[in-house]
Tab-separated table of C-alpha atoms and ligand atoms in Angstrom:
chain	number	residue	atom	x	y	z
A	1	MET	CA	12.714	-125.958	3.102
A	2	ARG	CA	11.827	-123.817	0.108
A	3	SER	CA	10.557	-120.276	0.318
A	4	LYS	CA	7.160	-119.290	-1.003
A	5	LEU	CA	9.001	-117.286	-3.639
A	6	SER	CA	11.031	-120.224	-4.841
A	7	PHE	CA	11.574	-121.169	-8.467
A	8	ARG	CA	8.766	-123.100	-10.198
A	9	LEU	CA	8.997	-124.921	-13.494
A	10	SER	CA	5.871	-123.118	-14.680
A	11	ASP	CA	7.837	-119.835	-14.629
A	12	ILE	CA	9.984	-121.230	-17.392
A	13	SER	CA	7.308	-122.786	-19.530
A	14	ARG	CA	5.584	-119.405	-19.735
A	15	SER	CA	8.665	-117.688	-21.126
A	16	PRO	CA	8.699	-117.045	-24.902
A	17	THR	CA	10.558	-119.322	-27.320
A	18	ILE	CA	12.785	-116.555	-28.512
A	19	LEU	CA	13.879	-114.204	-25.783
A	20	GLN	CA	14.733	-111.029	-27.537
A	21	ALA	CA	15.745	-107.804	-25.902
A	22	GLU	CA	18.364	-105.232	-26.358
A	23	ALA	CA	21.563	-106.377	-24.631
A	24	HIS	CA	21.764	-103.892	-21.830
A	25	ILE	CA	25.490	-103.588	-21.320
A	26	SER	CA	26.013	-101.158	-18.532
A	27	THR	CA	27.975	-98.028	-19.085
A	28	VAL	CA	29.258	-98.111	-15.501
A	29	SER	CA	32.543	-96.272	-15.788
A	30	ASP	CA	35.763	-98.037	-16.695
A	31	SER	CA	37.605	-94.970	-17.942
A	32	ALA	CA	39.826	-94.799	-14.879
A	33	ASN	CA	40.009	-98.437	-13.854
A	34	PHE	CA	43.400	-98.974	-12.203
A	35	TYR	CA	43.448	-102.629	-13.266
A	36	ILE	CA	43.179	-101.712	-16.958
A	37	SER	CA	45.856	-99.047	-16.736
A	38	SER	CA	48.263	-101.336	-14.843
A	39	LEU	CA	48.342	-104.018	-17.568
A	40	PRO	CA	49.585	-103.895	-21.155
A	41	THR	CA	46.776	-103.534	-23.712
A	42	PRO	CA	46.004	-107.047	-24.952
A	43	ALA	CA	45.779	-107.956	-28.634
A	44	PRO	CA	42.152	-107.519	-29.729
A	45	ARG	CA	40.124	-110.669	-30.437
A	46	SER	CA	37.888	-110.894	-33.476
A	47	SER	CA	34.128	-110.548	-33.219
A	48	LEU	CA	31.708	-113.239	-34.393
A	49	ASP	CA	31.011	-112.798	-38.076
A	50	GLY	CA	28.767	-115.464	-39.634
A	51	ASN	CA	27.524	-118.750	-38.225
A	52	LEU	CA	29.349	-121.168	-35.992
A	53	GLU	CA	28.338	-124.562	-34.594
A	54	VAL	CA	29.862	-125.820	-31.344
A	55	ASP	CA	29.070	-128.294	-28.545
A	56	VAL	CA	28.687	-125.528	-25.953
A	57	ALA	CA	28.044	-121.812	-26.521
A	58	ILE	CA	28.822	-119.422	-23.674
A	59	LEU	CA	27.597	-115.848	-23.156
A	60	GLY	CA	29.881	-113.658	-21.008
A	61	GLY	CA	33.643	-113.310	-20.572
A	62	GLY	CA	33.984	-112.957	-16.787
A	63	PHE	CA	35.335	-115.531	-14.303
A	64	ALA	CA	32.245	-117.742	-14.659
A	65	GLY	CA	32.065	-117.872	-18.460
A	66	VAL	CA	35.811	-118.112	-19.035
A	67	SER	CA	36.253	-120.800	-16.366
A	68	THR	CA	33.462	-122.849	-18.017
A	69	ALA	CA	35.198	-122.490	-21.391
A	70	LEU	CA	38.544	-123.545	-19.936
A	71	HIS	CA	37.222	-126.614	-18.125
A	72	LEU	CA	35.211	-127.802	-21.147
A	73	ALA	CA	37.969	-127.197	-23.683
A	74	GLU	CA	40.444	-129.080	-21.502
A	75	ARG	CA	38.157	-132.101	-21.807
A	76	GLY	CA	37.995	-131.865	-25.582
A	77	LEU	CA	34.554	-130.290	-26.182
A	78	SER	CA	34.211	-127.676	-28.886
A	79	VAL	CA	33.332	-124.492	-27.052
A	80	ALA	CA	33.029	-120.841	-27.985
A	81	LEU	CA	32.323	-117.733	-25.910
A	82	LEU	CA	30.722	-114.443	-26.909
A	83	GLU	CA	31.695	-111.352	-24.921
A	84	ALA	CA	29.872	-108.072	-25.541
A	85	LYS	CA	32.980	-105.952	-24.948
A	86	THR	CA	36.334	-107.443	-23.908
A	87	VAL	CA	37.259	-110.252	-21.513
A	88	GLY	CA	36.961	-108.953	-17.937
A	89	PHE	CA	34.819	-105.954	-18.934
A	90	GLY	CA	32.226	-106.797	-16.242
A	91	ALA	CA	32.615	-107.214	-12.503
A	92	SER	CA	35.521	-109.644	-12.970
A	93	GLY	CA	37.787	-106.841	-14.185
A	94	ARG	CA	36.623	-104.215	-11.689
A	95	ASN	CA	36.392	-105.826	-8.267
A	96	GLY	CA	38.223	-105.584	-4.957
A	97	GLY	CA	40.274	-108.712	-5.716
A	98	GLN	CA	39.498	-110.391	-2.383
A	99	VAL	CA	39.397	-114.180	-2.793
A	100	LEU	CA	37.408	-115.118	0.271
A	101	PRO	CA	35.842	-118.364	1.466
A	102	GLY	CA	32.222	-118.215	2.597
A	103	LEU	CA	29.199	-116.734	0.878
A	104	SER	CA	27.618	-113.321	0.914
A	105	ALA	CA	24.469	-114.741	2.541
A	106	GLY	CA	26.415	-115.793	5.655
A	107	LEU	CA	26.428	-119.380	6.895
A	108	ASP	CA	23.950	-118.741	9.681
A	109	GLY	CA	21.380	-117.342	7.229
A	110	ILE	CA	21.950	-120.226	4.822
A	111	ALA	CA	21.620	-122.748	7.654
A	112	LYS	CA	18.396	-121.127	8.915
A	113	ARG	CA	16.780	-121.116	5.480
A	114	ASN	CA	18.153	-124.380	4.087
A	115	GLY	CA	19.504	-126.473	6.979
A	116	MET	CA	23.004	-127.229	8.263
A	117	LYS	CA	23.672	-129.926	5.663
A	118	VAL	CA	23.322	-127.385	2.854
A	119	ALA	CA	25.348	-124.773	4.793
A	120	ARG	CA	28.181	-127.294	5.288
A	121	ALA	CA	28.175	-128.323	1.617
A	122	LEU	CA	28.286	-124.674	0.498
A	123	TRP	CA	31.051	-123.802	2.945
A	124	ASP	CA	33.122	-126.696	1.554
A	125	GLU	CA	32.427	-125.428	-1.957
A	126	SER	CA	33.621	-121.947	-0.995
A	127	VAL	CA	36.884	-123.266	0.462
A	128	GLU	CA	37.397	-125.387	-2.651
A	129	ALA	CA	36.698	-122.256	-4.744
A	130	VAL	CA	39.564	-120.361	-3.092
A	131	ASP	CA	41.844	-123.339	-3.613
A	132	LEU	CA	40.777	-123.644	-7.267
A	133	VAL	CA	41.851	-120.024	-7.852
A	134	ARG	CA	45.264	-120.825	-6.347
A	135	ARG	CA	45.632	-124.016	-8.413
A	136	LEU	CA	44.595	-122.298	-11.658
A	137	THR	CA	47.129	-119.496	-11.195
A	138	GLN	CA	49.842	-122.111	-10.607
A	139	ARG	CA	48.821	-124.589	-13.307
A	140	HIS	CA	48.536	-121.924	-16.014
A	141	GLY	CA	51.325	-119.656	-14.761
A	142	ILE	CA	48.946	-116.701	-14.374
A	143	SER	CA	50.827	-113.746	-12.994
A	144	CYS	CA	48.229	-111.848	-10.941
A	145	ASP	CA	49.989	-110.815	-7.688
A	146	LEU	CA	48.225	-113.482	-5.600
A	147	THR	CA	49.041	-112.720	-1.947
A	148	GLU	CA	47.665	-114.567	1.098
A	149	GLY	CA	45.853	-112.981	4.048
A	150	ALA	CA	42.553	-111.171	4.720
A	151	VAL	CA	41.135	-109.529	7.827
A	152	THR	CA	37.565	-108.572	8.706
A	153	LEU	CA	37.576	-105.497	10.946
A	154	ALA	CA	35.227	-104.656	13.809
A	155	VAL	CA	33.688	-101.185	13.665
A	156	LYS	CA	31.769	-101.764	16.918
A	157	PRO	CA	32.342	-103.865	20.060
A	158	LYS	CA	29.366	-105.994	18.923
A	159	HIS	CA	31.311	-107.031	15.798
A	160	PHE	CA	34.377	-107.872	17.874
A	161	LYS	CA	32.375	-110.084	20.219
A	162	GLY	CA	30.921	-111.869	17.186
A	163	PHE	CA	34.423	-112.743	15.888
A	164	THR	CA	35.178	-115.086	18.794
A	165	GLU	CA	31.843	-116.850	18.238
A	166	GLU	CA	32.411	-117.042	14.477
A	167	LYS	CA	35.895	-118.513	14.881
A	168	ALA	CA	34.566	-121.171	17.271
A	169	TRP	CA	31.615	-121.928	14.974
A	170	LEU	CA	33.801	-122.294	11.881
A	171	GLU	CA	36.220	-124.544	13.753
A	172	GLY	CA	33.579	-126.646	15.524
A	173	GLU	CA	30.888	-127.014	12.867
A	174	PHE	CA	32.866	-126.641	9.645
A	175	GLY	CA	36.364	-127.851	10.605
A	176	TYR	CA	37.964	-124.598	9.382
A	177	GLY	CA	40.907	-123.780	11.639
A	178	GLY	CA	43.747	-121.263	11.564
A	179	LEU	CA	41.682	-118.096	12.087
A	180	GLU	CA	43.067	-115.506	14.510
A	181	VAL	CA	41.027	-113.044	16.557
A	182	TRP	CA	43.000	-109.799	16.819
A	183	SER	CA	42.467	-107.546	19.831
A	184	PRO	CA	41.940	-103.806	19.124
A	185	GLU	CA	45.655	-103.223	19.794
A	186	GLU	CA	46.756	-106.127	17.551
A	187	ALA	CA	44.468	-104.964	14.749
A	188	ARG	CA	45.833	-101.405	14.930
A	189	VAL	CA	49.407	-102.674	14.612
A	190	VAL	CA	48.485	-104.008	11.154
A	191	VAL	CA	45.677	-101.648	10.064
A	192	ARG	CA	46.696	-98.229	11.305
A	193	SER	CA	43.266	-96.679	11.740
A	194	GLN	CA	41.449	-95.661	14.912
A	195	ARG	CA	38.144	-96.680	13.292
A	196	TYR	CA	38.553	-100.362	14.112
A	197	CYS	CA	38.355	-102.231	17.396
A	198	GLY	CA	39.605	-105.703	16.538
A	199	GLY	CA	39.812	-108.150	13.661
A	200	LEU	CA	39.258	-111.703	12.487
A	201	TYR	CA	42.256	-112.725	10.395
A	202	ASP	CA	42.265	-115.544	7.845
A	203	PRO	CA	45.788	-116.394	6.647
A	204	ARG	CA	44.320	-118.618	3.891
A	205	ALA	CA	42.254	-115.979	2.035
A	206	PRO	CA	44.280	-114.369	-0.752
A	207	HIS	CA	43.840	-111.244	-2.833
A	208	LEU	CA	44.872	-110.740	-6.457
A	209	HIS	CA	44.755	-108.541	-9.569
A	210	PRO	CA	41.374	-109.705	-10.875
A	211	LEU	CA	41.730	-108.474	-14.451
A	212	ALA	CA	45.105	-110.197	-14.806
A	213	PHE	CA	43.515	-113.374	-13.433
A	214	VAL	CA	40.552	-113.402	-15.828
A	215	ARG	CA	42.746	-112.524	-18.801
A	216	GLY	CA	45.119	-115.352	-17.819
A	217	LEU	CA	42.193	-117.780	-17.610
A	218	ALA	CA	41.001	-116.693	-21.055
A	219	PHE	CA	44.451	-117.268	-22.523
A	220	ALA	CA	44.539	-120.737	-20.898
A	221	ALA	CA	41.079	-121.512	-22.299
A	222	GLU	CA	42.169	-120.542	-25.823
A	223	THR	CA	45.343	-122.588	-25.462
A	224	ALA	CA	43.110	-125.552	-24.595
A	225	GLY	CA	41.085	-124.967	-27.785
A	226	ALA	CA	38.208	-122.665	-26.757
A	227	ARG	CA	37.300	-119.801	-29.093
A	228	ILE	CA	36.585	-116.374	-27.605
A	229	PHE	CA	34.924	-113.598	-29.582
A	230	GLU	CA	34.946	-110.029	-28.269
A	231	ASN	CA	32.769	-107.033	-29.154
A	232	SER	CA	30.040	-109.575	-29.896
A	233	PRO	CA	26.970	-108.647	-27.839
A	234	VAL	CA	24.279	-111.308	-27.874
A	235	THR	CA	21.010	-109.598	-28.748
A	236	ALA	CA	18.670	-112.599	-28.866
A	237	ILE	CA	18.620	-116.178	-27.619
A	238	GLU	CA	16.758	-119.191	-28.951
A	239	MET	CA	16.622	-121.736	-26.185
A	240	ASP	CA	13.462	-123.816	-26.579
A	241	ARG	CA	14.726	-126.279	-29.160
A	242	PRO	CA	17.326	-129.081	-29.149
A	243	VAL	CA	19.799	-126.936	-31.096
A	244	LYS	CA	19.890	-123.569	-29.384
A	245	ARG	CA	21.314	-120.295	-30.693
A	246	LEU	CA	23.003	-117.137	-29.438
A	247	LEU	CA	22.430	-114.379	-31.977
A	248	THR	CA	24.495	-111.249	-32.458
A	249	GLY	CA	23.971	-108.481	-35.014
A	250	LYS	CA	26.537	-110.131	-37.313
A	251	GLY	CA	26.183	-113.860	-36.711
A	252	ALA	CA	24.847	-116.765	-34.710
A	253	MET	CA	26.333	-119.522	-32.586
A	254	SER	CA	24.446	-122.846	-32.492
A	255	ALA	CA	24.936	-125.458	-29.776
A	256	ARG	CA	23.054	-128.169	-27.890
A	257	THR	CA	24.091	-126.518	-24.622
A	258	LEU	CA	24.058	-122.849	-23.643
A	259	VAL	CA	25.807	-121.286	-20.657
A	260	LEU	CA	24.574	-117.822	-19.679
A	261	ALA	CA	27.255	-116.000	-17.680
A	262	GLY	CA	26.355	-112.372	-18.391
A	263	ASN	CA	25.424	-111.835	-14.751
A	264	ALA	CA	24.681	-108.235	-13.684
A	265	TYR	CA	25.707	-106.910	-17.116
A	266	ILE	CA	23.164	-108.891	-19.130
A	267	GLY	CA	20.273	-106.523	-18.467
A	268	LYS	CA	16.850	-107.926	-19.317
A	269	LEU	CA	17.930	-110.210	-22.163
A	270	VAL	CA	16.804	-113.277	-20.182
A	271	PRO	CA	13.741	-112.154	-18.196
A	272	TRP	CA	13.772	-115.245	-15.939
A	273	ALA	CA	17.354	-114.496	-14.853
A	274	ALA	CA	16.743	-110.734	-14.611
A	275	ALA	CA	13.828	-111.271	-12.216
A	276	ARG	CA	16.182	-113.100	-9.833
A	277	MET	CA	18.983	-110.550	-9.695
A	278	MET	CA	19.413	-106.891	-8.809
A	279	PRO	CA	22.429	-105.002	-10.242
A	280	VAL	CA	23.919	-102.826	-7.512
A	281	ALA	CA	26.672	-100.284	-8.200
A	282	SER	CA	29.834	-100.371	-6.097
A	283	CYS	CA	32.966	-98.270	-6.551
A	284	ILE	CA	36.720	-98.321	-5.946
A	285	VAL	CA	39.418	-95.643	-5.860
A	286	ALA	CA	43.203	-96.008	-6.112
A	287	THR	CA	45.656	-93.579	-4.563
A	288	GLU	CA	48.877	-92.443	-6.142
A	289	PRO	CA	51.848	-94.742	-5.265
A	290	LEU	CA	52.641	-94.046	-1.604
A	291	GLY	CA	56.177	-95.452	-1.406
A	292	SER	CA	57.108	-96.207	2.182
A	293	ARG	CA	54.003	-94.257	3.378
A	294	ILE	CA	51.877	-97.348	2.626
A	295	GLY	CA	53.356	-98.656	5.909
A	296	ASP	CA	51.518	-95.834	7.743
A	297	LEU	CA	48.268	-97.527	6.665
A	298	LEU	CA	48.967	-101.251	6.511
A	299	THR	CA	51.969	-103.072	7.896
A	300	LYS	CA	51.110	-106.351	6.107
A	301	SER	CA	50.166	-106.923	2.471
A	302	ILE	CA	46.710	-108.205	3.338
A	303	SER	CA	43.216	-107.300	2.212
A	304	ALA	CA	40.687	-105.888	4.661
A	305	CYS	CA	36.980	-105.241	4.869
A	306	ASP	CA	34.852	-104.069	7.760
A	307	ALA	CA	32.000	-106.010	9.368
A	308	ASN	CA	29.259	-103.517	8.439
A	309	ILE	CA	26.406	-104.512	6.127
A	310	VAL	CA	27.316	-101.700	3.717
A	311	LEU	CA	31.031	-102.213	4.016
A	312	ASP	CA	34.344	-100.544	3.189
A	313	TYR	CA	37.152	-102.721	1.783
A	314	PHE	CA	40.757	-102.007	0.962
A	315	ARG	CA	44.131	-103.501	0.163
A	316	PRO	CA	47.590	-102.415	-0.976
A	317	THR	CA	48.879	-102.956	-4.522
A	318	PRO	CA	52.390	-104.213	-5.292
A	319	ASP	CA	53.327	-100.686	-6.472
A	320	GLY	CA	52.389	-99.213	-3.092
A	321	ARG	CA	48.929	-97.728	-3.705
A	322	LEU	CA	45.872	-98.188	-1.554
A	323	LEU	CA	42.789	-99.518	-3.322
A	324	PHE	CA	39.716	-98.498	-1.319
A	325	GLY	CA	36.216	-99.694	-2.206
A	326	GLY	CA	32.729	-99.238	-0.909
A	327	LEU	CA	29.346	-97.624	-1.517
A	328	ALA	CA	26.408	-99.705	-2.646
A	329	ASN	CA	23.789	-98.104	-4.787
A	330	TYR	CA	20.670	-100.200	-5.284
A	331	SER	CA	19.483	-97.958	-8.087
A	332	GLY	CA	22.424	-99.480	-10.053
A	333	ARG	CA	23.877	-95.988	-10.618
A	334	GLU	CA	27.271	-94.894	-9.413
A	335	PRO	CA	27.793	-91.375	-7.998
A	336	SER	CA	28.906	-88.801	-10.574
A	337	ASP	CA	31.937	-87.949	-8.416
A	338	ILE	CA	33.261	-91.337	-7.226
A	339	ALA	CA	36.648	-89.917	-6.217
A	340	GLY	CA	34.986	-87.192	-4.112
A	341	VAL	CA	32.438	-89.404	-2.360
A	342	LEU	CA	34.642	-92.460	-1.817
A	343	GLY	CA	37.714	-90.319	-1.165
A	344	ARG	CA	35.897	-88.784	1.822
A	345	ARG	CA	35.146	-92.271	3.188
A	346	MET	CA	38.753	-93.342	2.670
A	347	ARG	CA	40.082	-90.283	4.518
A	348	HIS	CA	37.602	-90.879	7.323
A	349	VAL	CA	39.230	-94.307	7.784
A	350	PHE	CA	42.774	-93.089	7.118
A	351	PRO	CA	43.118	-89.373	7.966
A	352	GLN	CA	46.824	-89.873	7.080
A	353	LEU	CA	45.707	-89.645	3.429
A	354	ALA	CA	44.388	-86.053	3.717
A	355	GLN	CA	46.923	-84.740	1.178
A	356	THR	CA	47.100	-87.869	-0.992
A	357	ARG	CA	45.977	-87.774	-4.595
A	358	ILE	CA	43.418	-90.223	-5.978
A	359	THR	CA	44.561	-91.286	-9.437
A	360	HIS	CA	41.829	-93.760	-10.414
A	361	ALA	CA	38.121	-94.076	-9.618
A	362	TRP	CA	35.723	-96.542	-11.221
A	363	GLY	CA	32.506	-98.410	-10.641
A	364	GLY	CA	31.050	-101.817	-11.329
A	365	LEU	CA	27.864	-103.796	-10.955
A	366	ILE	CA	27.378	-106.345	-8.192
A	367	ASP	CA	24.865	-109.147	-8.800
A	368	ILE	CA	22.656	-109.301	-5.714
A	369	SER	CA	20.083	-112.095	-5.317
A	370	LEU	CA	17.144	-111.877	-2.929
A	371	TYR	CA	18.759	-113.970	-0.164
A	372	ARG	CA	22.308	-113.212	-1.351
A	373	GLU	CA	22.643	-116.892	-2.275
A	374	PRO	CA	24.094	-117.840	-5.680
A	375	LEU	CA	22.012	-119.188	-8.542
A	376	ILE	CA	24.139	-121.778	-10.308
A	377	GLY	CA	22.448	-124.433	-12.411
A	378	ALA	CA	20.030	-125.283	-15.177
A	379	MET	CA	17.183	-122.862	-15.882
A	380	LYS	CA	15.865	-125.326	-18.449
A	381	ASP	CA	17.124	-128.374	-20.314
A	382	GLN	CA	20.737	-127.722	-21.375
A	383	VAL	CA	20.608	-124.006	-20.496
A	384	PHE	CA	22.793	-123.098	-17.519
A	385	VAL	CA	22.883	-119.825	-15.593
A	386	MET	CA	25.466	-118.483	-13.102
A	387	GLN	CA	24.651	-115.321	-11.150
A	388	GLY	CA	23.793	-113.959	-7.709
A	389	PHE	CA	27.248	-114.172	-6.122
A	390	SER	CA	26.178	-110.984	-4.340
A	391	GLY	CA	29.579	-109.292	-4.175
A	392	HIS	CA	31.426	-112.464	-3.218
A	393	GLY	CA	32.187	-114.026	-6.574
A	394	VAL	CA	35.901	-113.918	-7.349
A	395	ALA	CA	36.373	-117.461	-6.070
A	396	LEU	CA	32.812	-118.783	-6.404
A	397	ALA	CA	32.208	-117.602	-9.990
A	398	THR	CA	35.457	-119.328	-10.986
A	399	LEU	CA	34.354	-122.549	-9.283
A	400	SER	CA	30.833	-122.288	-10.685
A	401	GLY	CA	32.304	-122.439	-14.195
A	402	GLN	CA	34.152	-125.613	-13.266
A	403	ARG	CA	30.988	-127.126	-11.717
A	404	VAL	CA	28.784	-126.271	-14.726
A	405	ALA	CA	31.443	-127.731	-17.038
A	406	ALA	CA	31.531	-130.925	-14.928
A	407	THR	CA	27.723	-131.184	-15.151
A	408	ILE	CA	27.779	-130.790	-18.939
A	409	LEU	CA	30.419	-133.523	-19.026
A	410	GLY	CA	28.072	-135.860	-17.150
A	411	ASP	CA	28.797	-135.448	-13.426
A	412	GLU	CA	25.251	-135.407	-12.052
A	413	ALA	CA	26.338	-134.455	-8.517
A	414	ALA	CA	28.508	-131.455	-9.450
A	415	LEU	CA	25.770	-128.874	-8.854
A	416	SER	CA	23.885	-130.599	-6.050
A	417	PRO	CA	24.958	-128.121	-3.293
A	418	TYR	CA	23.406	-125.293	-5.360
A	419	ASP	CA	20.316	-127.235	-6.446
A	420	ALA	CA	19.292	-127.234	-2.786
A	421	LEU	CA	18.934	-123.424	-2.775
A	422	PRO	CA	15.665	-121.657	-3.623
A	423	ARG	CA	15.674	-119.328	-6.622
A	424	PRO	CA	13.271	-116.552	-5.654
A	425	SER	CA	12.563	-113.612	-7.898
A	426	PHE	CA	12.514	-110.137	-6.385
A	427	PRO	CA	9.025	-109.063	-5.386
A	428	GLY	CA	7.720	-105.621	-6.177
A	429	GLY	CA	7.435	-105.434	-9.980
A	430	PRO	CA	8.086	-101.877	-11.167
A	431	LEU	CA	8.515	-100.683	-7.585
A	432	ARG	CA	11.303	-103.121	-6.759
A	433	THR	CA	14.139	-100.608	-7.227
A	434	LEU	CA	12.412	-98.104	-4.953
A	435	GLY	CA	11.860	-100.849	-2.356
A	436	LEU	CA	15.528	-101.820	-2.473
A	437	VAL	CA	16.754	-98.233	-2.242
A	438	LEU	CA	14.610	-97.790	0.895
A	439	GLY	CA	15.806	-101.162	2.229
A	440	MET	CA	19.424	-100.095	1.721
A	441	ALA	CA	18.817	-96.805	3.559
A	442	MET	CA	17.518	-98.847	6.510
A	443	LEU	CA	20.564	-101.147	6.457
A	444	LYS	CA	22.865	-98.092	6.490
A	445	MET	CA	20.983	-96.809	9.540
A	446	LYS	CA	21.389	-100.241	11.152
A	447	ASP	CA	25.162	-100.060	10.530
A	448	ARG	CA	25.193	-96.676	12.250
A	449	TRP	CA	22.969	-97.291	15.244
A	450	ALA	CA	22.666	-101.035	15.939
B	501	LIG	C1	33.238	-102.957	-7.404
B	501	LIG	C2	33.141	-104.439	-7.138
B	501	LIG	C3	33.921	-105.003	-6.137
B	501	LIG	C4	33.859	-106.384	-5.888
B	501	LIG	N1	34.729	-106.933	-4.994
B	501	LIG	C5	34.754	-108.278	-4.823
B	501	LIG	C6	35.734	-108.870	-3.989
B	501	LIG	O1	36.643	-108.214	-3.465
B	501	LIG	N2	35.667	-110.216	-3.785
B	501	LIG	C7	34.714	-110.995	-4.393
B	501	LIG	O2	34.693	-112.218	-4.167
B	501	LIG	N3	33.805	-110.454	-5.251
B	501	LIG	C8	33.815	-109.131	-5.488
B	501	LIG	N4	32.936	-108.584	-6.385
B	501	LIG	C9	32.007	-109.478	-7.118
B	501	LIG	C10	32.703	-110.242	-8.260
B	501	LIG	O3	33.491	-109.352	-9.004
B	501	LIG	C11	31.644	-110.905	-9.147
B	501	LIG	O4	30.815	-111.741	-8.346
B	501	LIG	C12	32.246	-111.752	-10.258
B	501	LIG	O5	33.214	-111.038	-10.976
B	501	LIG	C13	31.153	-112.236	-11.203
B	501	LIG	O6	31.737	-112.835	-12.326
B	501	LIG	P1	30.848	-113.235	-13.569
B	501	LIG	O7	31.718	-113.925	-14.531
B	501	LIG	O8	29.652	-113.961	-13.078
B	501	LIG	O9	30.287	-111.858	-14.159
B	501	LIG	P2	31.017	-110.639	-14.894
B	501	LIG	O10	32.439	-110.551	-14.528
B	501	LIG	O11	30.189	-109.426	-14.653
B	501	LIG	O12	30.975	-111.049	-16.423
B	501	LIG	C14	29.819	-110.972	-17.215
B	501	LIG	C15	30.262	-110.654	-18.647
B	501	LIG	O13	29.168	-110.883	-19.517
B	501	LIG	C16	29.218	-109.925	-20.542
B	501	LIG	N5	27.885	-109.815	-21.124
B	501	LIG	C17	26.757	-109.366	-20.517
B	501	LIG	N6	25.730	-109.377	-21.378
B	501	LIG	C18	26.204	-109.847	-22.553
B	501	LIG	C19	25.622	-110.087	-23.816
B	501	LIG	N7	24.333	-109.812	-24.079
B	501	LIG	N8	26.407	-110.598	-24.807
B	501	LIG	C20	27.706	-110.907	-24.574
B	501	LIG	N9	28.309	-110.675	-23.387
B	501	LIG	C21	27.573	-110.147	-22.385
B	501	LIG	C22	29.677	-108.653	-19.849
B	501	LIG	O14	30.242	-107.714	-20.748
B	501	LIG	C23	30.674	-109.202	-18.832
B	501	LIG	O15	32.008	-109.137	-19.298
B	501	LIG	C24	32.955	-107.205	-6.637
B	501	LIG	C25	32.176	-106.632	-7.648
B	501	LIG	C26	32.274	-105.267	-7.912
B	501	LIG	C27	31.451	-104.679	-9.024
């Protein structure tokens, strides 16, 4: 069943032929991004200078855009990608690195809004997405510290009770076995914090170095024949004609098919897409290397997040740091003192870190959709959009690129699980940010009191 707010074709036909707006590339901090500092500086790619004609033109060098380029180039199409800054500049090079099955919306919410058939199809997609990440790292020899194991932690007895039901539901309705419910004592053996009272452990949900992964994918795409241009912000798009164009200040890329993968970093360049997504700031800090003291926090190399709505997440790095993420700012702005604000949260969870130095602190934009369901598919003839992963996109954005590529190559069923989802815009016009900030304050209160 579709919501009253769902996507209508008339929305599109009203949009102007040439959508022109300043590319609004966020300045959300990357100056102290641990992922950047832990990798060698890559050779710079050239920017687009002049005109280029290809089969498929892609905007955006994150998981979604790069995966599309890879899967199309492997099948022999001529494909080129324009990235405003450098590959992985957006959320793909800033995230928590948790490669989790499932969707941000939650299966129960998806089932209530869209029916069990859709929920089952999307769950299967999410499991396939995790597996695709594994296969891509193996097939292309991408060295990105992929390590299996993720736990969701109960902050309240209510969460813990829910884990047993969730495990049974996933096994019974979705055929997903192998989950373990950890008692409070079992959870504290692995995650050495008094904050948590149990866990739901998934041995088949890895974590990885996301920037190394996206850079590896980009290298694989270029090896397969794709062209990637960096420092090439698209400032205007012509999409209402058979041959479409992405325009930059210094050139233009023409193609019969466009793929728009700018996600939360694209600003208002495509008003139809912007109306259906809210950029939300989230932040991460990294501690100094802890040596053997990392064992005072985590006794397994797994990733963890709590079961709150506004959640904390953390994991160890191979060089013995703790990466700790959280905060969600619906105004799209990060706090001016990320290390101070997030450091306090981290020490609340792990008082053992009272004297530990934070060496890196950075923010990024999460692409929230109204129902936290992804928007993956055609927004008009031969113009594809991927966004709305809602903080759960490491695996799904990678798969969405593969699915969009398959559709362009003629597989009419490749996007059918996503076509079943409504595509509502956010209500509220100019007041929508204020509404969301108030909504978020209420969710935080719910985390505290409910
Ligand atoms: C702090 C944080 C933590 C997260 N943690 C997790 C996690 O642990 N697990 C998980 O599954 N998900 C997580 N996510 C979400 C996940 O990172 C995203 O869903 C995913 O990276 C989206 O990939 P993408 O390719 O769609 O977009 P992006 O990676 O944002 O890529 C979009 C790219 O488009 C470019 N671009 C934008 N506009 C233009 C333009 N006009 N011209 C040219 N290029 C343009 C941008 O520069 C950017 O590089 C997190 C996100 C954040 C911010």
